[in-house]
Amino acid sequence: MSARTLYNHLKSSADIPIRCPLCSERMTVNHFYQRHALENHRLQSRKQCVFCKGLKRWAHGEKNRPDNVKHVVECLKRFVIVARDESPGMEDETEEEEEEEEVTSAEVCECKKFESIPHQMLGRRKERMNEYVGFYDSVFENPDWWQCDDPVEFTEASGMGKDVYGILQRFTRGDLVWFHLMVKHDAFETFCKEMGKIRGQFALLPFWCLCDGMVSGTGRTQHRHMIVACELESSFKDIWQYKIRYDFPNSGRAKKCVKIQDAFHLARAIVYVSQRKAGCDGRIPIDLTEAGPLSHFHMNRPLHEHSIAFLCTLFPGGIQQLLLEQNRNKDVVHWESESVHKRDRWYNKQWSVPIRVTGWKFINCVIPLDRRYQLTEEHTAQYLSLHGGQKLYLKTGNAEQDVNWSFQSIRDELFVLSRKQQNVMNQIKETKMAQEAVWKCKVAEGRAERDVLKMERDVLKMERDMLKTKETELKMERDVIKTERDMIKTERDVTKTERDGLLTENARLRRALRDLAQMISDVITRFFTSWLIKTIGVFFKEKPCVSLVFSPDPFITGWEPSESVWRRGGE
């Protein structure tokens, strides 16, 4: 497998919306591959597969090896299936879907209003030669072949009438051989002539139409679609091959005669020849209003395209075959959440989903039963076969009633997926299980990391508590020290006050002592002065040549001693 294949797959899937399986972020496949995987999850597309979260790795430069490319392509396919994002909203969208389902269940399909109008030319004109040979008329019909006991009859407006039940019941008996025929207009006369020879051995069904192969208005290209039931296959083959001269192959593109294989094939053939939508136009149109000119016209008993669902109720297993035909190629990715295991009759497990999940288009169709019927729980001979062996039992009433029975009653029944869908569902489940295993490992790793972090957090919390305790103790010590400091400060202030008082008292005592010393000094000075004066006076009394004159006594007057004036005696 080359690298170009990988790039083609990437290009075709580039715009698909997904959710990242690692972070659930919404994005496109291209954004995930080009940027998100590398920038957010460190997944390098050059060295590993980003779609399996790097489980597959290779050396640098080996990305384009065939085995590596094949692995990436397969992973990409699974990744798109599993990671695809179709629901932008979660709870609100679930409620909206439930409301939509309720609204849908309350609605009735438009096929209920269908009215069958036979022999409409739809813009064509009848050719005289074709009209002459009975090309536009019902031929070789044998209603007695479709008579049965206790038939289930439908309304005439639906086009199925009272004989379609007998037709399908006669097919289930297996005593006739059935063919879907296509006879051109120029061979129709021969067909009628030769088949008339074995008139009692076959019958044409009342369901037939004309077809012009998308070339309307030219009678030369017209042919007639019919369904024939024969008692002897050999007699019919001889006429078909040697008289009408048509080949009798069951393969090829233009089949003029196809043998009907089972009841579901017959129901499909009846609806095919009774509606305008047909494969003769090259493609089957979806909407008749916009389809333009179509090939089928002049339907003998026109049927609505939903009539196939009503016909499938007339034989066992018909609804299962119709469900399988309608749903076998659908994408089962969106059904994964509703899927369940169901065992078949051999006890093999098979994936199944409720019918309502598949979007079956006949779920709201109302079966156009005759108004004489009533629904009953008693087991009667008249019944319709539903899904999974269920039966809708009917009984004939005395008066007409409006019975609106739709397929809503089987909406919760389980539809078994086709083989291809089984394989896809198994891949989805395996991928989901692998992702769940990876997620479980990641969750376990995350939980282990969380436990380690929790233990570390607890240790840190204990250390924090210890630090808080120490902080509290330190705060208490700080408060004690602060109290002691305040006491010391108070004592210091008292001491300072006492010191100031002592200093003041000391200064006062010093002043007093100094004054006392001064006073003592003055007293001593006065004493010595007096003594000296007295001594000198005695001296001078003995020698009166000299006399002293003193100023008044300073001790008495308070003045400093004045200068002495010596006076000599006699002056």
Coordinates of C-alpha atoms in Angstrom, one line a residue:
M1 CA 0.0 0.0 0.0
S2 CA 1.5 3.3 -1.1
A3 CA 1.6 6.7 0.6
R4 CA -0.7 8.1 -2.0
T5 CA -3.5 5.8 -0.7
L6 CA -3.0 7.2 2.8
Y7 CA -3.2 10.8 1.5
N8 CA -6.3 10.0 -0.5
H9 CA -8.0 8.6 2.6
L10 CA -6.9 11.6 4.6
K11 CA -8.2 14.0 1.9
S12 CA -11.6 12.2 1.7
S13 CA -11.9 12.3 5.5
A14 CA -10.5 15.7 6.1
D15 CA -13.8 17.5 6.8
I16 CA -15.4 14.8 8.9
P17 CA -16.3 16.2 12.4
I18 CA -14.9 14.1 15.3
R19 CA -14.1 14.3 19.0
C20 CA -10.6 13.8 20.1
P21 CA -10.5 10.5 22.0
L22 CA -8.0 11.9 24.5
C23 CA -9.5 15.2 25.4
S24 CA -13.0 15.1 23.7
E25 CA -12.4 18.4 21.9
R26 CA -14.4 18.9 18.7
M27 CA -12.5 19.3 15.5
T28 CA -12.1 17.8 12.0
V29 CA -9.9 14.8 11.0
N30 CA -7.5 17.1 9.2
H31 CA -7.1 19.4 12.2
F32 CA -6.5 16.4 14.5
Y33 CA -3.9 14.9 12.1
Q34 CA -2.1 18.1 11.2
R35 CA -2.0 20.1 14.5
H36 CA -4.0 18.9 17.4
A37 CA -2.3 15.5 17.9
L38 CA 1.2 17.1 17.9
E39 CA 0.5 20.3 19.8
N40 CA -1.8 18.9 22.5
H41 CA -0.8 15.3 22.9
R42 CA 2.8 15.2 21.5
L43 CA 2.0 12.5 18.9
Q44 CA 4.3 12.9 15.9
S45 CA 2.9 11.5 12.7
R46 CA 6.4 11.0 11.3
K47 CA 7.3 8.5 13.9
Q48 CA 4.1 7.0 15.2
C49 CA 0.4 6.4 14.3
V50 CA -1.6 9.3 15.8
F51 CA -4.9 7.4 15.2
C52 CA -4.1 4.6 17.8
K53 CA -2.5 7.1 20.2
G54 CA 1.1 6.1 19.3
L55 CA 0.8 2.4 20.0
K56 CA 2.4 1.8 16.6
R57 CA 5.8 3.3 16.2
W58 CA 8.6 3.2 13.6
A59 CA 12.1 4.6 13.1
H60 CA 12.6 8.0 11.5
G61 CA 12.2 7.9 7.7
E62 CA 10.1 4.6 7.7
K63 CA 6.7 6.3 7.6
N64 CA 6.0 5.4 4.0
R65 CA 6.8 1.7 4.3
P66 CA 3.9 -0.4 3.0
D67 CA 3.2 -2.1 6.3
N68 CA 3.2 1.2 8.2
V69 CA 1.0 2.9 5.6
K70 CA -1.4 0.0 5.8
H71 CA -1.6 0.2 9.5
V72 CA -2.3 3.9 9.5
V73 CA -5.0 3.6 6.8
E74 CA -6.8 0.9 8.8
C75 CA -6.5 2.9 12.0
L76 CA -7.8 6.0 10.2
K77 CA -10.9 4.0 9.0
R78 CA -11.6 2.8 12.6
F79 CA -10.9 6.2 14.0
V80 CA -13.4 7.9 11.7
I81 CA -16.0 5.4 12.7
V82 CA -15.5 5.6 16.4
A83 CA -14.6 9.2 16.9
R84 CA -17.1 10.7 14.5
D85 CA -19.2 13.5 16.2
E86 CA -22.8 13.7 15.1
S87 CA -24.4 15.1 18.2
P88 CA -23.3 18.7 19.1
G89 CA -25.4 18.9 22.2
M90 CA -25.8 16.1 24.8
E91 CA -28.8 16.5 27.2
D92 CA -30.7 19.1 25.2
E93 CA -30.3 17.1 22.0
T94 CA -31.4 13.9 23.7
E95 CA -34.6 15.7 24.8
E96 CA -35.1 17.1 21.3
E97 CA -34.7 13.6 19.8
E98 CA -37.2 12.2 22.2
E99 CA -39.6 15.0 21.3
E100 CA -39.0 14.4 17.6
E101 CA -39.7 10.7 18.1
E102 CA -43.0 11.5 19.9
V103 CA -44.0 13.8 17.1
T104 CA -43.0 11.2 14.5
S105 CA -45.0 8.6 16.2
A106 CA -48.0 10.9 16.3
E107 CA -47.8 11.5 12.5
V108 CA -49.5 9.3 9.9
C109 CA -47.8 8.4 6.6
E110 CA -49.2 10.1 3.5
C111 CA -49.8 6.7 1.9
K112 CA -53.0 6.5 3.9
K113 CA -54.6 9.1 1.6
F114 CA -53.5 7.2 -1.6
E115 CA -56.3 6.4 -4.0
S116 CA -55.7 3.9 -6.8
I117 CA -56.9 5.2 -10.2
P118 CA -56.4 2.5 -12.9
H119 CA -55.5 2.8 -16.6
Q120 CA -54.0 6.3 -16.6
M121 CA -52.2 7.0 -19.8
L122 CA -50.2 9.8 -18.3
G123 CA -49.8 11.7 -21.5
R124 CA -49.6 8.8 -23.9
R125 CA -52.1 7.9 -26.6
K126 CA -53.4 4.5 -27.5
E127 CA -52.3 2.9 -30.7
R128 CA -55.1 1.5 -32.8
M129 CA -53.3 -1.7 -33.7
N130 CA -52.3 -2.3 -30.1
E131 CA -55.8 -1.6 -28.9
Y132 CA -57.1 -4.1 -31.5
V133 CA -55.0 -7.0 -30.2
G134 CA -56.0 -6.3 -26.6
F135 CA -52.7 -4.7 -25.5
Y136 CA -54.5 -2.3 -23.2
D137 CA -56.9 -4.9 -21.7
S138 CA -56.7 -7.5 -18.9
V139 CA -56.4 -11.0 -20.4
F140 CA -56.1 -14.5 -19.0
E141 CA -57.1 -13.6 -15.5
N142 CA -58.4 -16.4 -13.4
P143 CA -59.9 -15.0 -10.1
D144 CA -60.9 -18.5 -9.0
W145 CA -57.3 -19.5 -8.5
W146 CA -57.0 -16.9 -5.7
Q147 CA -60.0 -17.9 -3.7
C148 CA -59.2 -19.1 -0.1
D149 CA -60.9 -19.5 3.2
D150 CA -61.0 -16.5 5.6
P151 CA -59.1 -14.1 3.3
V152 CA -57.7 -10.8 4.6
E153 CA -59.2 -8.1 2.4
F154 CA -57.8 -4.6 1.8
T155 CA -59.6 -1.4 0.7
E156 CA -60.2 -0.9 -3.0
A157 CA -58.7 2.6 -2.7
S158 CA -55.3 1.0 -1.9
G159 CA -55.3 -1.0 -5.1
M160 CA -54.6 -4.3 -3.4
G161 CA -58.2 -5.3 -3.2
K162 CA -59.6 -8.6 -2.0
D163 CA -57.5 -11.1 -4.0
V164 CA -53.9 -10.2 -3.1
Y165 CA -54.0 -12.2 0.1
G166 CA -55.1 -15.3 -1.9
I167 CA -52.4 -14.7 -4.5
L168 CA -49.6 -14.8 -1.9
Q169 CA -51.2 -17.7 -0.1
R170 CA -51.3 -19.6 -3.3
F171 CA -47.6 -18.9 -3.9
T172 CA -46.7 -20.2 -0.4
R173 CA -48.4 -23.5 -1.3
G174 CA -45.7 -24.1 -4.0
D175 CA -47.9 -25.8 -6.6
L176 CA -47.4 -23.1 -9.2
V177 CA -44.4 -21.7 -11.1
W178 CA -44.3 -17.9 -11.3
F179 CA -42.6 -15.6 -13.8
H180 CA -42.3 -11.9 -14.3
L181 CA -42.7 -11.3 -18.1
M182 CA -42.0 -8.4 -20.4
V183 CA -43.8 -8.7 -23.8
K184 CA -43.4 -6.2 -26.6
H185 CA -46.4 -4.8 -28.3
D186 CA -45.6 -6.5 -31.6
A187 CA -45.4 -9.9 -30.0
F188 CA -48.4 -9.5 -27.7
E189 CA -50.8 -10.9 -30.3
T190 CA -48.7 -14.1 -30.7
F191 CA -48.4 -14.3 -27.0
C192 CA -52.2 -14.3 -26.5
K193 CA -52.8 -16.8 -29.4
E194 CA -50.2 -19.3 -28.2
M195 CA -51.0 -19.0 -24.5
G196 CA -54.7 -19.4 -25.2
K197 CA -53.9 -23.0 -26.1
I198 CA -53.0 -23.8 -22.5
R199 CA -55.7 -21.5 -21.0
G200 CA -56.5 -23.7 -18.1
Q201 CA -52.9 -24.2 -17.0
F202 CA -51.9 -20.7 -16.2
A203 CA -53.3 -17.3 -15.0
L204 CA -52.1 -13.7 -15.3
L205 CA -52.2 -11.6 -12.2
P206 CA -54.4 -8.5 -12.2
F207 CA -51.3 -6.5 -11.5
W208 CA -49.7 -5.3 -14.8
C209 CA -48.7 -2.2 -16.6
L210 CA -47.3 -0.8 -19.9
C211 CA -43.9 0.7 -20.4
D212 CA -42.4 2.8 -23.2
G213 CA -38.8 2.7 -22.0
M214 CA -38.6 6.5 -21.6
V215 CA -39.7 7.1 -25.2
S216 CA -43.2 8.2 -24.7
G217 CA -45.7 8.6 -27.5
T218 CA -44.1 6.1 -29.9
G219 CA -46.1 2.8 -29.7
R220 CA -43.4 0.9 -31.4
T221 CA -41.3 0.8 -28.2
Q222 CA -44.0 -0.1 -25.8
H223 CA -44.0 -3.3 -23.9
R224 CA -46.2 -4.9 -21.2
H225 CA -45.0 -6.0 -17.7
M226 CA -47.0 -9.0 -16.4
I227 CA -46.8 -11.7 -13.8
V228 CA -47.9 -15.3 -14.8
A229 CA -48.5 -18.3 -12.6
C230 CA -48.2 -21.7 -14.4
E231 CA -49.0 -25.2 -13.4
L232 CA -46.5 -26.7 -15.9
E233 CA -43.2 -24.9 -16.4
S234 CA -42.3 -27.0 -19.4
S235 CA -45.4 -26.0 -21.4
F236 CA -44.8 -22.3 -20.8
K237 CA -41.1 -22.6 -21.7
D238 CA -42.0 -24.2 -25.0
I239 CA -44.4 -21.5 -26.0
W240 CA -42.0 -18.7 -24.7
Q241 CA -39.0 -20.0 -26.6
Y242 CA -40.4 -21.5 -29.7
K243 CA -43.6 -19.6 -30.4
I244 CA -42.9 -16.1 -29.0
R245 CA -39.2 -16.6 -29.7
Y246 CA -37.9 -14.9 -26.7
D247 CA -34.8 -16.2 -24.9
F248 CA -35.3 -17.8 -21.5
P249 CA -32.3 -16.6 -19.5
N250 CA -32.4 -15.6 -15.9
S251 CA -29.4 -13.4 -16.2
G252 CA -28.4 -10.5 -18.4
R253 CA -29.3 -6.8 -18.5
A254 CA -32.6 -7.0 -20.4
K255 CA -34.6 -9.8 -18.8
K256 CA -37.8 -10.6 -20.7
C257 CA -38.6 -13.5 -18.4
V258 CA -37.5 -13.8 -14.8
K259 CA -38.6 -16.7 -12.5
I260 CA -39.9 -15.5 -9.2
Q261 CA -38.0 -17.2 -6.4
D262 CA -39.9 -16.5 -3.2
A263 CA -42.8 -14.7 -1.7
F264 CA -40.8 -11.5 -1.1
H265 CA -39.7 -11.5 -4.8
L266 CA -43.4 -11.8 -5.8
A267 CA -44.4 -8.9 -3.6
R268 CA -41.6 -6.8 -5.1
A269 CA -42.7 -7.8 -8.6
I270 CA -46.4 -6.8 -7.8
V271 CA -45.3 -3.4 -6.6
Y272 CA -42.9 -2.9 -9.5
V273 CA -45.6 -3.4 -12.2
S274 CA -48.1 -1.3 -10.2
Q275 CA -46.2 2.0 -9.7
R276 CA -44.5 4.6 -11.8
K277 CA -41.2 4.5 -10.0
A278 CA -39.3 1.7 -11.8
G279 CA -35.8 0.7 -12.9
C280 CA -36.8 1.0 -16.5
D281 CA -36.0 4.7 -16.2
G282 CA -32.3 4.0 -15.6
R283 CA -32.7 5.1 -12.0
I284 CA -35.5 5.0 -9.5
P285 CA -36.6 8.6 -8.7
I286 CA -37.1 9.6 -5.1
D287 CA -39.9 12.2 -5.6
L288 CA -42.5 11.6 -8.2
T289 CA -43.5 15.3 -8.3
E290 CA -40.0 16.3 -9.6
A291 CA -39.2 13.1 -11.6
G292 CA -40.6 14.3 -14.9
P293 CA -41.8 11.7 -17.5
L294 CA -41.5 8.1 -16.3
S295 CA -41.7 4.8 -18.2
H296 CA -44.6 3.0 -16.5
F297 CA -48.2 4.0 -17.4
H298 CA -51.6 2.4 -17.8
M299 CA -51.2 0.5 -14.5
N300 CA -54.2 -1.9 -14.1
R301 CA -54.2 -1.6 -10.3
P302 CA -51.8 1.2 -9.2
L303 CA -50.2 0.7 -5.8
H304 CA -48.4 3.1 -3.5
E305 CA -44.7 2.4 -3.1
H306 CA -45.3 1.7 0.6
S307 CA -47.6 -1.2 -0.4
I308 CA -44.6 -3.5 -0.3
A309 CA -44.8 -3.3 3.5
F310 CA -48.5 -4.3 3.5
L311 CA -47.8 -7.2 1.2
C312 CA -45.0 -8.4 3.4
T313 CA -47.5 -8.9 6.3
L314 CA -49.3 -11.6 4.2
F315 CA -46.5 -14.2 4.5
P316 CA -44.2 -15.2 7.4
G317 CA -40.8 -13.5 7.5
G318 CA -41.8 -10.8 5.0
I319 CA -41.2 -7.9 7.4
Q320 CA -37.8 -9.3 8.3
Q321 CA -36.8 -9.5 4.6
L322 CA -38.1 -6.0 4.0
L323 CA -36.1 -4.6 7.0
L324 CA -33.0 -6.4 5.8
E325 CA -33.5 -5.0 2.3
Q326 CA -34.0 -1.5 3.6
N327 CA -31.3 -1.4 6.2
R328 CA -28.5 -3.9 5.2
N329 CA -26.3 -1.2 3.6
K330 CA -26.9 1.5 6.2
D331 CA -24.1 2.9 8.4
V332 CA -24.3 1.2 11.9
V333 CA -22.0 3.6 13.6
H334 CA -24.9 5.6 15.1
W335 CA -26.6 2.4 16.2
E336 CA -23.8 1.2 18.4
S337 CA -25.3 2.6 21.7
E338 CA -28.6 0.8 21.0
S339 CA -27.1 -2.5 19.9
V340 CA -27.7 -5.7 21.8
H341 CA -26.7 -9.3 21.4
K342 CA -29.4 -11.7 20.3
R343 CA -29.1 -15.4 19.8
D344 CA -30.5 -17.1 16.7
R345 CA -32.2 -20.5 16.7
W346 CA -28.7 -22.1 16.6
Y347 CA -27.7 -20.0 19.7
N348 CA -25.2 -18.0 17.7
K349 CA -24.8 -14.4 18.9
Q350 CA -25.9 -11.7 16.5
W351 CA -26.0 -7.9 16.9
S352 CA -29.4 -6.4 16.8
V353 CA -30.9 -3.0 17.2
P354 CA -34.5 -1.7 17.7
I355 CA -36.4 -1.0 14.5
R356 CA -37.0 2.6 15.6
V357 CA -33.2 3.2 15.5
T358 CA -32.9 2.2 11.8
G359 CA -35.1 5.0 10.5
W360 CA -37.4 2.5 8.7
K361 CA -39.5 4.5 6.4
F362 CA -42.7 2.4 6.8
I363 CA -42.9 2.9 10.6
N364 CA -45.8 5.3 10.4
C365 CA -47.7 3.6 7.6
V366 CA -51.3 2.6 8.3
I367 CA -52.3 -0.8 6.8
P368 CA -55.4 -0.2 4.6
L369 CA -57.5 -3.0 5.9
D370 CA -61.2 -3.3 5.0
R371 CA -63.3 -1.4 7.5
R372 CA -65.2 -4.5 8.5
Y373 CA -62.2 -5.9 10.4
Q374 CA -61.6 -5.5 14.1
L375 CA -58.4 -6.1 16.1
T376 CA -58.7 -9.0 18.6
E377 CA -56.4 -10.8 21.0
E378 CA -58.1 -14.2 20.2
H379 CA -56.3 -16.5 17.8
T380 CA -58.3 -16.4 14.6
A381 CA -57.7 -17.7 11.0
Q382 CA -57.4 -14.1 9.8
Y383 CA -54.1 -12.5 10.8
L384 CA -51.2 -10.5 9.5
S385 CA -47.6 -11.7 10.1
L386 CA -45.5 -9.1 11.8
H387 CA -41.9 -9.1 12.9
G388 CA -40.3 -11.9 14.9
G389 CA -43.3 -14.3 14.7
Q390 CA -45.8 -11.8 16.0
K391 CA -49.2 -11.8 14.5
L392 CA -52.0 -9.3 14.3
Y393 CA -55.3 -11.2 14.6
L394 CA -58.4 -9.9 13.0
K395 CA -62.1 -10.7 13.2
T396 CA -65.0 -9.5 11.1
G397 CA -67.3 -7.1 12.8
N398 CA -71.0 -6.3 12.2
A399 CA -70.3 -2.6 11.4
E400 CA -67.6 -0.7 9.6
Q401 CA -65.0 0.8 11.9
D402 CA -62.0 3.1 11.4
V403 CA -59.1 0.9 12.3
N404 CA -55.8 2.8 12.1
W405 CA -53.1 0.2 12.7
S406 CA -49.6 1.2 11.9
F407 CA -46.2 -0.4 12.3
Q408 CA -45.5 1.6 15.4
S409 CA -46.3 -1.4 17.5
I410 CA -43.0 -3.1 16.3
R411 CA -40.8 -0.1 16.6
D412 CA -39.1 -1.6 19.7
E413 CA -38.6 -5.1 18.1
L414 CA -35.0 -6.1 17.3
F415 CA -33.7 -6.0 13.8
V416 CA -30.8 -8.4 13.2
L417 CA -28.0 -6.7 11.3
S418 CA -26.7 -8.1 8.0
R419 CA -23.5 -10.0 7.8
K420 CA -21.6 -6.9 6.6
Q421 CA -23.1 -4.8 9.4
Q422 CA -22.2 -7.6 11.9
N423 CA -18.6 -7.3 10.9
V424 CA -18.6 -3.5 11.1
M425 CA -20.3 -3.7 14.5
N426 CA -17.7 -6.2 15.7
Q427 CA -15.0 -3.8 14.6
I428 CA -16.7 -0.9 16.4
K429 CA -17.0 -3.0 19.5
E430 CA -13.4 -4.2 19.3
T431 CA -12.1 -0.7 18.8
K432 CA -14.3 0.6 21.6
M433 CA -13.1 -2.2 23.9
A434 CA -9.5 -1.4 22.9
Q435 CA -10.1 2.3 23.6
E436 CA -11.8 1.4 26.9
A437 CA -8.8 -0.7 27.8
V438 CA -6.5 2.1 27.0
W439 CA -8.7 4.5 28.9
K440 CA -8.8 2.1 31.9
C441 CA -5.0 2.0 31.9
K442 CA -4.9 5.7 31.7
V443 CA -7.5 6.0 34.4
A444 CA -5.6 3.6 36.6
E445 CA -2.4 5.5 36.0
G446 CA -4.2 8.7 36.7
R447 CA -5.6 7.3 39.9
A448 CA -2.2 6.0 41.0
E449 CA -0.7 9.4 40.3
R450 CA -3.7 10.9 42.2
D451 CA -3.0 8.7 45.2
V452 CA 0.7 9.6 45.1
L453 CA -0.2 13.2 44.9
K454 CA -2.8 12.7 47.7
M455 CA -0.1 11.1 49.9
E456 CA 2.3 13.9 49.1
R457 CA -0.5 16.3 49.9
D458 CA -1.1 14.6 53.2
V459 CA 2.6 14.7 54.1
L460 CA 2.7 18.4 53.1
K461 CA -0.4 19.0 55.1
M462 CA 1.2 17.3 58.2
E463 CA 4.3 19.4 57.7
R464 CA 2.1 22.4 57.3
D465 CA 0.3 21.5 60.6
M466 CA 3.7 21.0 62.3
L467 CA 4.9 24.4 61.0
K468 CA 1.6 25.9 62.2
T469 CA 2.1 24.4 65.6
K470 CA 5.7 25.6 65.7
E471 CA 4.5 29.0 64.5
T472 CA 1.9 29.0 67.3
E473 CA 4.6 28.1 69.9
L474 CA 6.8 30.8 68.5
K475 CA 4.0 33.2 68.7
M476 CA 3.4 32.3 72.3
E477 CA 7.1 32.6 73.1
R478 CA 7.0 35.9 71.3
D479 CA 4.1 37.0 73.3
V480 CA 5.9 35.9 76.5
I481 CA 9.0 37.7 75.5
K482 CA 6.9 40.7 74.6
T483 CA 5.3 40.7 78.0
E484 CA 8.7 40.3 79.7
R485 CA 10.0 43.1 77.5
D486 CA 7.1 45.3 78.5
M487 CA 7.7 44.5 82.2
I488 CA 11.4 45.3 81.7
K489 CA 10.5 48.4 80.0
T490 CA 8.2 49.3 82.8
E491 CA 10.9 48.5 85.3
R492 CA 13.3 50.5 83.2
D493 CA 11.0 53.5 83.3
V494 CA 10.6 53.1 87.1
T495 CA 14.3 52.9 87.4
K496 CA 14.8 55.8 85.2
T497 CA 12.3 57.8 87.2
E498 CA 14.1 56.8 90.4
R499 CA 17.4 57.6 88.8
D500 CA 16.1 61.0 87.8
G501 CA 14.9 61.5 91.4
L502 CA 18.3 60.4 92.8
L503 CA 20.1 62.6 90.3
T504 CA 17.9 65.5 91.4
E505 CA 18.5 64.7 95.1
N506 CA 22.2 64.3 94.4
A507 CA 22.3 67.6 92.7
R508 CA 20.4 69.1 95.6
L509 CA 22.7 67.5 98.2
R510 CA 25.7 68.6 96.2
R511 CA 24.5 72.1 96.2
A512 CA 23.8 71.9 99.9
L513 CA 27.2 70.3 100.5
R514 CA 28.8 72.9 98.5
D515 CA 26.9 75.6 100.3
L516 CA 27.9 73.9 103.6
A517 CA 31.5 73.7 102.6
Q518 CA 31.4 77.3 101.5
M519 CA 29.8 78.3 104.8
I520 CA 32.4 76.2 106.8
S521 CA 35.1 77.8 104.7
D522 CA 33.7 81.2 105.4
V523 CA 33.5 80.5 109.1
I524 CA 37.0 79.2 109.2
T525 CA 38.1 82.1 107.2
R526 CA 36.4 84.5 109.6
F527 CA 37.7 82.6 112.5
F528 CA 41.3 82.8 111.3
T529 CA 40.8 86.3 110.3
S530 CA 39.5 87.2 113.7
W531 CA 42.3 85.3 115.3
L532 CA 44.8 86.9 113.0
I533 CA 43.4 90.4 113.8
K534 CA 43.5 89.7 117.4
T535 CA 47.0 88.4 117.1
I536 CA 48.1 91.4 115.1
G537 CA 46.4 93.7 117.5
V538 CA 48.2 92.3 120.4
F539 CA 51.4 92.7 118.4
F540 CA 50.7 96.3 117.6
K541 CA 49.7 97.0 121.1
E542 CA 53.2 96.2 122.1
K543 CA 54.4 98.3 119.2
P544 CA 51.9 101.2 118.6
C545 CA 53.8 102.8 115.8
V546 CA 51.5 101.1 113.4
S547 CA 47.7 100.9 113.5
L548 CA 45.3 99.2 111.2
V549 CA 41.9 100.5 110.2
F550 CA 39.6 97.8 108.9
S551 CA 36.4 98.1 107.1
P552 CA 33.3 96.6 108.7
D553 CA 33.4 92.9 109.4
P554 CA 32.3 91.0 106.2
F555 CA 30.9 88.2 108.2
I556 CA 28.6 90.8 109.7
T557 CA 28.0 93.0 106.7
G558 CA 28.1 90.3 104.0
W559 CA 30.6 92.1 101.9
E560 CA 33.9 90.9 100.7
P561 CA 36.7 92.3 102.8
S562 CA 37.8 95.7 101.6
E563 CA 41.3 96.8 101.2
S564 CA 43.0 97.4 104.5
V565 CA 44.3 100.8 105.1
W566 CA 47.4 100.9 107.2
R567 CA 47.6 103.9 109.3
R568 CA 50.6 104.9 111.2
G569 CA 50.1 106.1 114.6
G570 CA 50.0 109.7 114.8
E571 CA 48.8 110.3 111.3

